[in-house]
């Protein structure tokens, strides 16, 4: 068991809002031995029991797509001083990799990053500091297109179709309304250096 309380920071916002940029800025300002990151995207539910065709039908922009129970369990384990095996999600096969994980050791600071971490009440209550990255819709969709093409092997048409059918409706229903639970709202995401510096200063103060 750890004697020192782990600081859990949640960073959320819509797709392409700049969450990863904010995470990186915080991570780069803290010694590596003090911080770890858990991405909610790594905790999409295992779908190896489904055919590839059925996996394609999954709405990945709905709260039910995430295995939040496992994520919460891993947060609890890290707070207890135990290491975890974080899943790796294969976006081309639409399921978890079965023989590969990432070992995460307990740290003083755990960042939990994801689009719907405030929607789940149990998960939300685990977070000591809740940060919402707020960015205009047109900029977010452009970033989503770039990311999914470069990193996830998608086509422009498929990304736009998914955005209109599931991503935007999910944002309006499950993400935007829950920013009321955030402690800090960062407009314009990773471009807002002043806000990020203030957040980093707050984290360092609490850490010490």
Short mmCIF file of C-alpha atoms in Angstrom, two decimals, residues 90-204:
data_model
loop_
_atom_site.label_atom_id
_atom_site.label_comp_id
_atom_site.label_asym_id
_atom_site.label_seq_id
_atom_site.Cartn_x
_atom_site.Cartn_y
_atom_site.Cartn_z
CA UNK A 90 -6.02 -2.21 -32.48
CA UNK A 91 -7.99 0.33 -34.52
CA UNK A 92 -7.65 -1.63 -37.75
CA UNK A 93 -9.01 -4.88 -36.26
CA UNK A 94 -11.45 -3.03 -33.94
CA UNK A 95 -10.55 -5.02 -30.84
CA UNK A 96 -7.87 -5.33 -28.18
CA UNK A 97 -4.53 -6.91 -28.92
CA UNK A 98 -4.61 -10.28 -27.20
CA UNK A 99 -0.92 -10.86 -26.52
CA UNK A 100 0.33 -7.35 -25.89
CA UNK A 101 -0.19 -4.82 -23.07
CA UNK A 102 1.67 -1.87 -21.57
CA UNK A 103 2.93 -2.16 -18.00
CA UNK A 104 2.15 0.97 -15.98
CA UNK A 105 3.82 1.43 -12.60
CA UNK A 106 2.31 3.42 -9.69
CA UNK A 107 3.13 7.13 -9.84
CA UNK A 108 2.47 10.23 -7.77
CA UNK A 109 0.32 11.66 -10.59
CA UNK A 110 -2.02 9.74 -12.88
CA UNK A 111 -3.57 11.51 -15.86
CA UNK A 112 -6.79 9.94 -17.14
CA UNK A 113 -7.49 11.25 -20.64
CA UNK A 114 -10.59 10.62 -22.73
CA UNK A 115 -13.72 12.04 -24.31
CA UNK A 116 -16.22 10.56 -21.84
CA UNK A 117 -14.46 10.38 -18.49
CA UNK A 118 -16.91 12.87 -16.93
CA UNK A 119 -20.02 11.03 -18.19
CA UNK A 120 -19.44 8.06 -15.87
CA UNK A 121 -20.22 9.17 -12.31
CA UNK A 122 -18.04 6.54 -10.61
CA UNK A 123 -15.09 7.38 -12.83
CA UNK A 124 -15.71 11.12 -12.46
CA UNK A 125 -15.60 10.80 -8.67
CA UNK A 126 -12.11 9.27 -8.86
CA UNK A 127 -10.70 12.48 -10.36
CA UNK A 128 -9.12 15.07 -8.05
CA UNK A 129 -8.76 17.70 -10.79
CA UNK A 130 -11.10 17.69 -13.81
CA UNK A 131 -9.99 19.63 -16.89
CA UNK A 132 -12.18 20.26 -19.95
CA UNK A 133 -10.45 21.27 -23.19
CA UNK A 134 -12.90 23.42 -25.16
CA UNK A 135 -12.29 23.91 -28.90
CA UNK A 136 -14.48 25.02 -31.82
CA UNK A 137 -16.27 22.27 -33.76
CA UNK A 138 -14.78 23.08 -37.18
CA UNK A 139 -11.22 22.84 -35.87
CA UNK A 140 -11.96 19.58 -34.06
CA UNK A 141 -13.34 17.83 -37.16
CA UNK A 142 -10.30 18.86 -39.22
CA UNK A 143 -8.00 17.42 -36.57
CA UNK A 144 -10.10 14.24 -36.42
CA UNK A 145 -9.79 13.76 -40.19
CA UNK A 146 -6.02 14.20 -40.09
CA UNK A 147 -5.58 11.83 -37.16
CA UNK A 148 -7.81 9.02 -38.42
CA UNK A 149 -6.22 9.04 -41.87
CA UNK A 150 -2.62 9.11 -40.59
CA UNK A 151 -2.91 6.91 -37.51
CA UNK A 152 -5.93 4.66 -38.07
CA UNK A 153 -5.89 3.90 -41.79
CA UNK A 154 -9.23 5.59 -42.51
CA UNK A 155 -10.51 7.39 -45.62
CA UNK A 156 -11.77 10.99 -45.64
CA UNK A 157 -15.30 9.87 -46.57
CA UNK A 158 -15.49 7.30 -43.76
CA UNK A 159 -14.27 9.81 -41.16
CA UNK A 160 -16.79 12.45 -42.24
CA UNK A 161 -19.62 9.91 -42.32
CA UNK A 162 -18.78 8.68 -38.83
CA UNK A 163 -18.50 12.25 -37.55
CA UNK A 164 -21.97 13.17 -38.79
CA UNK A 165 -23.64 9.91 -37.75
CA UNK A 166 -22.13 9.23 -34.33
CA UNK A 167 -19.33 11.60 -33.26
CA UNK A 168 -21.23 14.91 -33.27
CA UNK A 169 -24.47 13.46 -31.77
CA UNK A 170 -22.38 11.80 -29.04
CA UNK A 171 -20.54 15.05 -28.36
CA UNK A 172 -23.82 16.92 -27.98
CA UNK A 173 -25.30 14.24 -25.70
CA UNK A 174 -22.44 12.76 -23.67
CA UNK A 175 -19.53 15.24 -23.71
CA UNK A 176 -20.55 18.91 -23.92
CA UNK A 177 -23.23 18.72 -21.17
CA UNK A 178 -20.77 17.17 -18.72
CA UNK A 179 -18.24 19.99 -18.86
CA UNK A 180 -20.28 21.50 -16.01
CA UNK A 181 -18.49 18.99 -13.75
CA UNK A 182 -15.03 20.25 -14.73
CA UNK A 183 -12.90 22.31 -12.34
CA UNK A 184 -10.97 24.03 -15.13
CA UNK A 185 -11.99 24.82 -18.72
CA UNK A 186 -9.19 25.50 -21.21
CA UNK A 187 -10.40 27.36 -24.32
CA UNK A 188 -8.61 26.57 -27.60
CA UNK A 189 -6.87 23.51 -26.19
CA UNK A 190 -3.14 23.13 -26.58
CA UNK A 191 -2.77 26.63 -28.06
CA UNK A 192 -3.70 28.23 -24.73
CA UNK A 193 -0.26 28.34 -23.15
CA UNK A 194 -1.32 30.68 -20.34
CA UNK A 195 -4.07 28.33 -19.14
CA UNK A 196 -1.79 25.29 -19.42
CA UNK A 197 0.93 27.06 -17.39
CA UNK A 198 -1.62 27.85 -14.68
CA UNK A 199 -2.76 24.20 -14.59
CA UNK A 200 0.85 22.98 -14.36
CA UNK A 201 1.57 25.40 -11.52
CA UNK A 202 -1.54 24.18 -9.67
CA UNK A 203 -0.48 20.55 -10.11
CA UNK A 204 3.06 21.20 -8.90
#
